[in-house]
Amino acid sequence: MLKTLATTLILGLPGTLIAGGPLVLEGSNGQVPATYANPEIIFNFETGALGPRDNDTADQLVRDALAIWNIIDTSTINITQGTDVPVDIDETNFTSYIPVPDSSTVHNDDDGLNPIVYDDDGGIIDEFFGIGQGTGPDATVVGFAASSILIGSCFFTEGFAVVNGNSDLRINDTDLTLIVAHEIGHYLGLDHSQTDIDNTELFIQRCPAFDDDDYPLMYPYACRSSQNTHADDNVALSTLYPTDDFFQQQGQLMGTFVTTEGVAVRGANLWVENIQTGEIYSIVSDYLKQFNGFFNLMLPPGSYILHANSINIEFFGGSSVGPYANTPFDVSFLPPASSIGADLVFNADGSVPEIINLEAGMSVEIVFRTDGSGSVTTSDTQIDLAQIYNSADACNATAGGGGGGTPSLPLLAALLCIPAYRLYTKHRI
Ligand SMILES: [Zn+2]
């Protein structure tokens, strides 16, 4: 199976962030995971071919990618195909539909379109990432996607995705569908996830875990082979776009990850295993950038063991996991986060793993110290995530009561930005 590497190019203005779980933190306090206010999202496909794939084939591939997210029944996300953009978007006209590379003013993100662009030979990708990145035999970028947000707002405005049709990439339909689905995950506001994968795994090892499907769809490398999501993807999406009863049907596992001296550990990977189902879920410590080591997972009821490890040293920049991995010298790669090692098991005050029992509608709050010790406090209620984000205030402060504000034109021009481009670079095999 072709293995590919995901990377990110961060474009945009100061204040845009990558975060664990959520991709972008905004709101007036910079601590609210950004989402689409309306989970009914309409994409506008274009009318051209995707390299060797004709338009019908390309459309079906994208619909298959959308279905991977739509089928998650604990999330309200429903992405549908709307009216086509009535042209073949190519190098000559893409600046009328998606952001103009290197432009701080032309984003085309208030035109009522979420374009899916079939970049026939990679020429549009070259315009964004450099000559030869999308075109020719040494092309590396398979696609990218992004959503725009007003700085200070809680909600994305519009987004787009570009898929590379360059036949030299030699990617089969199954892999390309998963790559498009991964990009759509970023479009929706999802960050990469490390789950329980060996944090010393290097790209050159090409997804060595026993089963490809142990890898989440949002893993930084394209390792997954089944056209569906991992349990971790489901919880990540549903936490951003929950159905009415999602939270009450889950148990809330939350707390802080701190050193033995009580100092917040920021940017470490925290993962849990459900010991009944074997399912794995993860989040990055201090993923809301509150500087307290906070973590929160909304999990199916069951019994769990909590682990921590360091973020893989390759997962920076475009492959980043969490908000502290923008460069190889960022907080995730410095002590104490980098000193956690391969697997630290939470044992509370004993020498065996602490079994954490989660029930629907309840919460368990944990203090997890870097020697494995800590405390467990159970409550029969949950803490509202909006309260954790301070989102009522944070969103109302800038978004005119939930995102409906209409900034003046100069303000709009100054605030609009692209939070992140995600792209895949092909591993040459
Ligand atoms: Zn990615």
Short mmCIF file of C-alpha atoms and ligand atoms in Angstrom, two decimals:
data_model
loop_
_atom_site.label_atom_id
_atom_site.label_comp_id
_atom_site.label_asym_id
_atom_site.label_seq_id
_atom_site.Cartn_x
_atom_site.Cartn_y
_atom_site.Cartn_z
CA MET A 1 0.00 0.00 0.00
CA LEU A 2 1.21 3.43 -0.82
CA LYS A 3 2.13 5.29 2.31
CA THR A 4 2.01 9.01 2.39
CA LEU A 5 3.15 11.68 4.76
CA ALA A 6 1.00 14.48 5.93
CA THR A 7 2.45 17.88 6.50
CA THR A 8 1.07 21.30 7.11
CA LEU A 9 2.00 24.65 5.86
CA ILE A 10 0.72 27.28 8.18
CA LEU A 11 -0.30 30.43 6.44
CA GLY A 12 -2.15 33.31 7.89
CA LEU A 13 -1.92 35.89 10.55
CA PRO A 14 -0.75 35.72 14.15
CA GLY A 15 -3.44 34.28 16.34
CA THR A 16 -4.10 31.22 14.22
CA LEU A 17 -3.11 28.07 15.98
CA ILE A 18 -2.97 24.38 15.60
CA ALA A 19 -4.35 22.46 18.53
CA GLY A 20 -4.72 18.89 19.77
CA GLY A 21 -8.16 17.59 18.97
CA PRO A 22 -9.31 20.89 17.51
CA LEU A 23 -7.17 22.30 14.73
CA VAL A 24 -7.82 25.97 15.35
CA LEU A 25 -8.39 27.82 18.62
CA GLU A 26 -10.07 31.17 18.29
CA GLY A 27 -12.73 33.20 20.04
CA SER A 28 -11.82 36.41 21.77
CA ASN A 29 -9.75 34.50 24.33
CA GLY A 30 -8.06 32.27 21.75
CA GLN A 31 -9.22 29.15 23.57
CA VAL A 32 -12.37 28.12 21.72
CA PRO A 33 -12.07 25.26 19.22
CA ALA A 34 -13.21 26.66 15.88
CA THR A 35 -16.09 24.94 14.10
CA TYR A 36 -18.68 25.56 11.45
CA ALA A 37 -21.73 27.05 13.15
CA ASN A 38 -23.96 25.09 10.78
CA PRO A 39 -23.01 21.40 10.54
CA GLU A 40 -24.99 21.09 7.32
CA ILE A 41 -22.16 21.91 4.94
CA ILE A 42 -22.50 22.09 1.19
CA PHE A 43 -19.53 21.53 -1.08
CA ASN A 44 -19.44 22.77 -4.64
CA PHE A 45 -17.65 20.36 -6.94
CA GLU A 46 -16.10 21.60 -10.15
CA THR A 47 -16.84 20.31 -13.64
CA GLY A 48 -13.40 19.27 -14.87
CA ALA A 49 -11.47 16.03 -14.80
CA LEU A 50 -9.03 14.95 -12.09
CA GLY A 51 -6.11 13.94 -14.25
CA PRO A 52 -6.85 10.43 -15.51
CA ARG A 53 -10.11 10.31 -13.58
CA ASP A 54 -13.06 11.82 -15.38
CA ASN A 55 -15.39 14.20 -13.58
CA ASP A 56 -17.94 11.55 -12.62
CA THR A 57 -15.24 9.32 -11.16
CA ALA A 58 -13.71 12.21 -9.23
CA ASP A 59 -17.10 13.29 -7.92
CA GLN A 60 -17.83 9.79 -6.68
CA LEU A 61 -14.45 9.61 -4.97
CA VAL A 62 -15.14 12.84 -3.10
CA ARG A 63 -18.65 11.71 -2.18
CA ASP A 64 -17.12 8.51 -0.75
CA ALA A 65 -14.73 10.64 1.29
CA LEU A 66 -17.57 12.78 2.63
CA ALA A 67 -19.56 9.69 3.55
CA ILE A 68 -16.75 8.58 5.86
CA TRP A 69 -17.55 11.57 8.09
CA ASN A 70 -21.28 11.77 7.46
CA ILE A 71 -21.88 8.27 8.75
CA ILE A 72 -20.75 9.06 12.30
CA ASP A 73 -24.07 9.05 14.12
CA THR A 74 -22.90 10.86 17.24
CA SER A 75 -22.03 13.93 15.18
CA THR A 76 -24.31 16.39 13.42
CA ILE A 77 -21.93 16.86 10.51
CA ASN A 78 -23.64 16.31 7.19
CA ILE A 79 -21.71 17.36 4.11
CA THR A 80 -23.55 17.26 0.84
CA GLN A 81 -22.87 18.00 -2.78
CA GLY A 82 -24.42 21.26 -3.84
CA THR A 83 -24.55 23.04 -7.15
CA ASP A 84 -21.38 22.61 -9.13
CA VAL A 85 -19.01 25.48 -9.66
CA PRO A 86 -19.87 25.75 -13.36
CA VAL A 87 -16.32 25.73 -14.68
CA ASP A 88 -13.22 23.59 -14.84
CA ILE A 89 -11.12 25.29 -12.17
CA ASP A 90 -7.52 25.40 -13.32
CA GLU A 91 -4.41 27.57 -13.14
CA THR A 92 -6.06 30.29 -15.18
CA ASN A 93 -9.09 30.88 -12.98
CA PHE A 94 -8.58 29.40 -9.51
CA THR A 95 -7.97 32.85 -8.04
CA SER A 96 -11.68 33.53 -8.55
CA TYR A 97 -12.69 30.63 -6.30
CA ILE A 98 -10.10 29.91 -3.61
CA PRO A 99 -7.59 32.06 -1.76
CA VAL A 100 -4.87 33.64 -3.81
CA PRO A 101 -1.47 32.37 -2.68
CA ASP A 102 0.52 34.95 -0.75
CA SER A 103 -2.35 37.41 -0.84
CA SER A 104 -3.47 38.94 2.41
CA THR A 105 -6.67 40.27 0.91
CA VAL A 106 -8.10 37.92 -1.74
CA HIS A 107 -9.51 34.82 -0.08
CA ASN A 108 -12.78 34.20 -1.93
CA ASP A 109 -14.21 32.96 1.34
CA ASP A 110 -17.40 34.96 1.41
CA ASP A 111 -18.79 33.97 -1.98
CA GLY A 112 -21.15 31.26 -0.76
CA LEU A 113 -19.00 28.47 -2.19
CA ASN A 114 -16.96 25.67 -0.63
CA PRO A 115 -15.17 24.55 -3.78
CA ILE A 116 -13.74 21.10 -4.38
CA VAL A 117 -11.02 21.75 -6.92
CA TYR A 118 -9.70 19.04 -9.23
CA ASP A 119 -6.19 20.15 -9.96
CA ASP A 120 -5.74 18.26 -13.20
CA ASP A 121 -1.94 18.18 -13.32
CA GLY A 122 -0.95 19.76 -10.00
CA GLY A 123 -0.50 23.23 -11.47
CA ILE A 124 -2.62 24.95 -8.84
CA ILE A 125 -0.71 23.19 -6.08
CA ASP A 126 2.52 24.46 -7.65
CA GLU A 127 1.15 27.97 -7.31
CA PHE A 128 0.76 27.47 -3.56
CA PHE A 129 3.73 25.31 -2.67
CA GLY A 130 6.30 25.78 -5.40
CA ILE A 131 7.09 24.49 -8.84
CA GLY A 132 7.27 20.72 -8.93
CA GLN A 133 5.37 20.18 -5.68
CA GLY A 134 2.19 19.39 -7.59
CA THR A 135 3.35 18.80 -11.16
CA GLY A 136 5.73 16.38 -12.77
CA PRO A 137 7.26 13.07 -11.74
CA ASP A 138 8.63 14.32 -8.42
CA ALA A 139 5.39 15.87 -7.18
CA THR A 140 4.84 15.50 -3.46
CA VAL A 141 1.59 17.26 -2.63
CA VAL A 142 -1.53 15.19 -3.07
CA GLY A 143 -3.98 17.78 -1.84
CA PHE A 144 -4.79 20.34 0.76
CA ALA A 145 -7.79 21.91 2.39
CA ALA A 146 -8.47 24.85 4.64
CA SER A 147 -11.20 26.87 6.25
CA SER A 148 -11.16 30.57 6.90
CA ILE A 149 -12.03 32.26 10.14
CA LEU A 150 -12.20 35.81 11.33
CA ILE A 151 -9.60 36.23 14.01
CA GLY A 152 -11.42 36.37 17.33
CA SER A 153 -14.47 34.56 15.97
CA CYS A 154 -15.50 31.06 17.01
CA PHE A 155 -16.73 29.96 13.61
CA PHE A 156 -15.29 29.20 10.23
CA THR A 157 -16.74 31.11 7.31
CA GLU A 158 -15.98 28.99 4.27
CA GLY A 159 -13.37 26.57 3.08
CA PHE A 160 -12.16 24.61 0.11
CA ALA A 161 -10.19 21.56 -0.87
CA VAL A 162 -7.79 20.95 -3.72
CA VAL A 163 -7.10 17.42 -4.94
CA ASN A 164 -4.11 16.68 -7.14
CA GLY A 165 -4.88 14.76 -10.35
CA ASN A 166 -1.24 14.35 -11.37
CA SER A 167 -1.04 10.75 -12.62
CA ASP A 168 2.63 10.53 -11.64
CA LEU A 169 1.49 10.27 -8.03
CA ARG A 170 0.11 6.80 -8.83
CA ILE A 171 -2.34 6.77 -5.95
CA ASN A 172 -5.16 4.28 -6.11
CA ASP A 173 -8.76 5.27 -5.51
CA THR A 174 -8.93 3.82 -2.01
CA ASP A 175 -5.89 5.72 -0.79
CA LEU A 176 -6.94 8.92 -2.50
CA THR A 177 -10.39 8.67 -0.93
CA LEU A 178 -8.80 8.36 2.52
CA ILE A 179 -6.47 11.27 1.80
CA VAL A 180 -9.39 13.45 0.73
CA ALA A 181 -11.29 12.38 3.86
CA HIS A 182 -8.28 13.32 6.01
CA GLU A 183 -8.21 16.74 4.37
CA ILE A 184 -11.93 17.15 4.95
CA GLY A 185 -11.21 16.40 8.61
CA HIS A 186 -8.91 19.40 8.71
CA TYR A 187 -11.51 21.47 6.87
CA LEU A 188 -13.96 20.62 9.68
CA GLY A 189 -11.47 21.71 12.33
CA LEU A 190 -9.80 18.45 13.34
CA ASP A 191 -6.14 18.26 14.23
CA HIS A 192 -3.85 15.26 13.85
CA SER A 193 -3.98 12.54 16.46
CA GLN A 194 -1.19 10.26 17.73
CA THR A 195 -3.39 7.81 19.70
CA ASP A 196 -1.31 4.91 21.04
CA ILE A 197 0.98 4.54 18.05
CA ASP A 198 4.64 4.08 18.99
CA ASN A 199 5.99 7.59 19.30
CA THR A 200 9.38 6.53 17.96
CA GLU A 201 7.86 5.48 14.66
CA LEU A 202 9.55 7.27 11.83
CA PHE A 203 8.17 7.97 8.42
CA ILE A 204 10.74 5.77 6.77
CA GLN A 205 9.31 2.82 8.69
CA ARG A 206 6.05 3.23 6.77
CA CYS A 207 3.28 2.52 9.23
CA PRO A 208 4.73 -0.52 10.96
CA ALA A 209 1.97 -1.13 13.48
CA PHE A 210 0.42 -4.57 13.20
CA ASP A 211 -2.85 -3.40 11.74
CA ASP A 212 -3.21 -0.39 9.42
CA ASP A 213 -6.57 0.29 11.00
CA ASP A 214 -4.96 0.88 14.37
CA TYR A 215 -4.07 4.25 12.87
CA PRO A 216 -6.69 7.00 13.05
CA LEU A 217 -7.72 8.72 9.86
CA MET A 218 -6.26 11.89 11.37
CA TYR A 219 -2.84 10.34 12.04
CA PRO A 220 -0.12 12.50 10.46
CA TYR A 221 0.91 9.70 8.11
CA ALA A 222 -1.62 8.12 5.78
CA CYS A 223 -1.44 4.62 7.18
CA ARG A 224 -5.06 3.64 7.49
CA SER A 225 -6.39 1.31 4.80
CA SER A 226 -10.10 0.88 5.59
CA GLN A 227 -12.47 3.50 4.26
CA ASN A 228 -13.83 4.43 7.64
CA THR A 229 -12.86 6.25 10.77
CA HIS A 230 -11.08 5.14 13.93
CA ALA A 231 -12.88 5.48 17.27
CA ASP A 232 -10.61 8.43 18.05
CA ASP A 233 -11.77 10.24 14.90
CA ASN A 234 -15.39 9.67 15.88
CA VAL A 235 -14.98 11.17 19.33
CA ALA A 236 -12.92 14.08 18.04
CA LEU A 237 -15.55 14.99 15.45
CA SER A 238 -18.48 14.43 17.79
CA THR A 239 -16.94 16.63 20.47
CA LEU A 240 -16.80 19.49 17.96
CA TYR A 241 -20.18 18.73 16.38
CA PRO A 242 -22.19 16.79 18.98
CA THR A 243 -25.67 15.47 18.56
CA ASP A 244 -28.06 16.66 21.26
CA ASP A 245 -27.49 13.62 23.47
CA PHE A 246 -23.84 12.89 22.68
CA PHE A 247 -22.36 14.32 25.86
CA GLN A 248 -24.92 12.72 28.13
CA GLN A 249 -24.29 9.37 26.51
CA GLN A 250 -20.55 9.68 27.12
CA GLY A 251 -18.43 9.74 30.22
CA GLN A 252 -16.21 12.76 30.67
CA LEU A 253 -12.56 12.09 31.44
CA MET A 254 -10.81 15.30 32.28
CA GLY A 255 -8.03 16.67 34.39
CA THR A 256 -4.56 18.07 34.34
CA PHE A 257 -1.20 16.62 33.46
CA VAL A 258 1.51 18.05 35.69
CA THR A 259 5.02 17.37 36.93
CA THR A 260 5.63 16.05 40.43
CA GLU A 261 6.19 19.68 41.39
CA GLY A 262 2.80 20.61 40.01
CA VAL A 263 4.01 22.39 36.89
CA ALA A 264 1.70 22.04 33.89
CA VAL A 265 2.93 19.67 31.21
CA ARG A 266 1.99 21.22 27.91
CA GLY A 267 2.04 19.39 24.60
CA ALA A 268 2.32 15.75 25.66
CA ASN A 269 0.16 13.01 24.20
CA LEU A 270 -2.44 11.49 26.53
CA TRP A 271 -4.24 8.37 25.44
CA VAL A 272 -6.69 5.93 26.97
CA GLU A 273 -7.53 2.36 26.19
CA ASN A 274 -10.98 0.98 26.82
CA ILE A 275 -10.06 -2.36 28.37
CA GLN A 276 -13.36 -3.92 27.33
CA THR A 277 -13.34 -2.93 23.66
CA GLY A 278 -9.67 -2.20 23.08
CA GLU A 279 -10.57 1.14 21.51
CA ILE A 280 -8.07 3.97 21.84
CA TYR A 281 -8.63 7.71 22.20
CA SER A 282 -6.18 10.56 22.65
CA ILE A 283 -5.80 14.25 23.31
CA VAL A 284 -2.82 16.56 23.88
CA SER A 285 -2.21 18.00 27.33
CA ASP A 286 -3.08 21.71 27.55
CA TYR A 287 -4.75 21.44 24.14
CA LEU A 288 -6.73 24.61 24.87
CA LYS A 289 -3.54 26.53 25.65
CA GLN A 290 -4.75 27.45 29.12
CA PHE A 291 -1.27 26.79 30.54
CA ASN A 292 -2.59 24.38 33.15
CA GLY A 293 -2.04 21.00 31.46
CA PHE A 294 -5.78 20.54 30.98
CA PHE A 295 -7.19 17.63 29.01
CA ASN A 296 -10.71 16.43 28.26
CA LEU A 297 -12.10 13.40 26.45
CA MET A 298 -15.77 12.54 25.96
CA LEU A 299 -15.69 8.73 25.96
CA PRO A 300 -18.11 5.85 25.62
CA PRO A 301 -18.96 4.39 29.03
CA GLY A 302 -16.49 1.72 30.07
CA SER A 303 -13.29 1.02 31.93
CA TYR A 304 -10.13 2.76 30.86
CA ILE A 305 -6.41 2.88 31.50
CA LEU A 306 -4.78 6.26 31.00
CA HIS A 307 -1.33 6.65 29.42
CA ALA A 308 0.97 9.47 28.42
CA ASN A 309 3.84 9.70 26.02
CA SER A 310 5.79 12.34 24.20
CA ILE A 311 4.82 13.59 20.77
CA ASN A 312 6.76 11.87 18.00
CA ILE A 313 9.72 14.08 17.08
CA GLU A 314 8.65 13.98 13.43
CA PHE A 315 5.25 15.44 14.23
CA PHE A 316 6.05 19.12 13.98
CA GLY A 317 5.06 21.78 11.48
CA GLY A 318 2.93 20.16 8.82
CA SER A 319 2.67 16.92 10.77
CA SER A 320 2.06 18.59 14.11
CA VAL A 321 0.00 16.99 16.84
CA GLY A 322 -1.31 19.51 19.32
CA PRO A 323 -0.71 23.23 19.74
CA TYR A 324 2.89 23.04 20.85
CA ALA A 325 4.54 21.31 17.91
CA ASN A 326 4.92 24.04 15.35
CA THR A 327 8.69 23.64 15.14
CA PRO A 328 11.17 20.94 16.27
CA PHE A 329 12.06 23.29 19.15
CA ASP A 330 8.52 23.92 20.33
CA VAL A 331 7.23 23.08 23.81
CA SER A 332 6.23 19.50 22.91
CA PHE A 333 9.85 18.72 22.14
CA LEU A 334 11.31 20.22 25.32
CA PRO A 335 11.16 18.92 28.91
CA PRO A 336 8.94 18.09 30.62
CA ALA A 337 6.78 17.04 27.64
CA SER A 338 9.68 15.48 25.78
CA SER A 339 10.79 13.56 28.87
CA ILE A 340 7.65 11.44 29.23
CA GLY A 341 9.09 8.73 27.05
CA ALA A 342 7.31 5.92 25.25
CA ASP A 343 4.63 4.99 27.75
CA LEU A 344 3.80 6.40 31.17
CA VAL A 345 0.85 4.64 32.79
CA PHE A 346 -1.40 6.40 35.27
CA ASN A 347 -1.46 4.37 38.49
CA ALA A 348 -2.84 6.94 40.93
CA ASP A 349 -1.35 5.81 44.26
CA GLY A 350 -0.59 2.20 43.41
CA SER A 351 1.81 0.21 41.32
CA VAL A 352 -0.76 -1.24 38.95
CA PRO A 353 -2.61 0.72 36.27
CA GLU A 354 -5.54 2.60 37.71
CA ILE A 355 -8.80 1.38 36.21
CA ILE A 356 -10.96 4.39 35.45
CA ASN A 357 -14.65 3.62 35.26
CA LEU A 358 -16.71 6.02 33.20
CA GLU A 359 -20.47 6.09 33.16
CA ALA A 360 -22.76 7.98 30.87
CA GLY A 361 -23.43 11.52 32.00
CA MET A 362 -20.74 11.38 34.67
CA SER A 363 -17.27 12.81 34.86
CA VAL A 364 -13.99 11.67 36.31
CA GLU A 365 -11.40 14.31 37.09
CA ILE A 366 -7.79 13.25 37.30
CA VAL A 367 -4.58 14.84 38.38
CA PHE A 368 -1.92 12.92 36.46
CA ARG A 369 1.66 13.49 37.52
CA THR A 370 4.74 12.65 35.51
CA ASP A 371 5.74 9.84 37.89
CA GLY A 372 2.43 8.09 37.18
CA SER A 373 0.87 9.09 40.49
CA GLY A 374 -2.15 11.26 40.99
CA SER A 375 -5.73 11.50 42.12
CA VAL A 376 -9.15 10.51 40.86
CA THR A 377 -12.36 12.37 41.67
CA THR A 378 -15.68 11.11 40.40
CA SER A 379 -18.75 13.28 39.92
CA ASP A 380 -22.26 12.41 38.81
CA THR A 381 -22.38 15.48 36.62
CA GLN A 382 -20.29 16.77 33.74
CA ILE A 383 -18.63 20.09 33.23
CA ASP A 384 -20.00 21.94 30.24
CA LEU A 385 -17.37 22.33 27.57
CA ALA A 386 -18.67 25.79 26.77
CA GLN A 387 -17.82 26.72 30.33
CA ILE A 388 -14.35 25.29 29.91
CA TYR A 389 -13.85 27.26 26.73
CA ASN A 390 -15.51 30.31 28.26
CA SER A 391 -17.19 30.30 24.90
CA ALA A 392 -20.32 32.26 25.75
CA ASP A 393 -18.21 35.30 26.48
CA ALA A 394 -15.46 34.46 24.06
CA CYS A 395 -17.81 34.04 21.13
CA ASN A 396 -20.19 36.86 21.93
CA ALA A 397 -17.36 39.31 22.39
CA THR A 398 -16.43 39.39 18.74
CA ALA A 399 -18.99 37.53 16.75
CA GLY A 400 -22.12 39.56 17.30
CA GLY A 401 -23.96 36.86 19.23
CA GLY A 402 -22.63 33.66 17.82
CA GLY A 403 -20.95 34.45 14.59
CA GLY A 404 -23.47 36.57 12.77
CA GLY A 405 -21.59 39.83 12.96
CA THR A 406 -20.72 41.69 9.83
CA PRO A 407 -17.35 43.35 10.18
CA SER A 408 -16.68 46.46 8.19
CA LEU A 409 -14.79 45.87 5.00
CA PRO A 410 -11.40 47.10 6.19
CA LEU A 411 -11.75 44.97 9.30
CA LEU A 412 -12.71 42.01 7.19
CA ALA A 413 -9.68 42.44 5.05
CA ALA A 414 -7.45 42.63 8.06
CA LEU A 415 -8.92 39.69 9.89
CA LEU A 416 -9.57 37.08 7.28
CA CYS A 417 -6.92 34.45 7.09
CA ILE A 418 -6.31 30.86 6.23
CA PRO A 419 -5.63 28.93 9.40
CA ALA A 420 -3.84 26.02 7.91
CA TYR A 421 -3.15 24.18 4.76
CA ARG A 422 -2.74 20.49 5.14
CA LEU A 423 -0.98 18.59 2.48
CA TYR A 424 0.38 15.19 1.87
CA THR A 425 3.75 14.50 0.48
CA LYS A 426 4.04 11.26 -1.34
CA HIS A 427 6.55 8.78 -0.17
CA ARG A 428 8.50 7.54 -3.13
CA ILE A 429 8.31 3.78 -3.32
ZN ZN B 1 -3.14 16.23 7.99
#
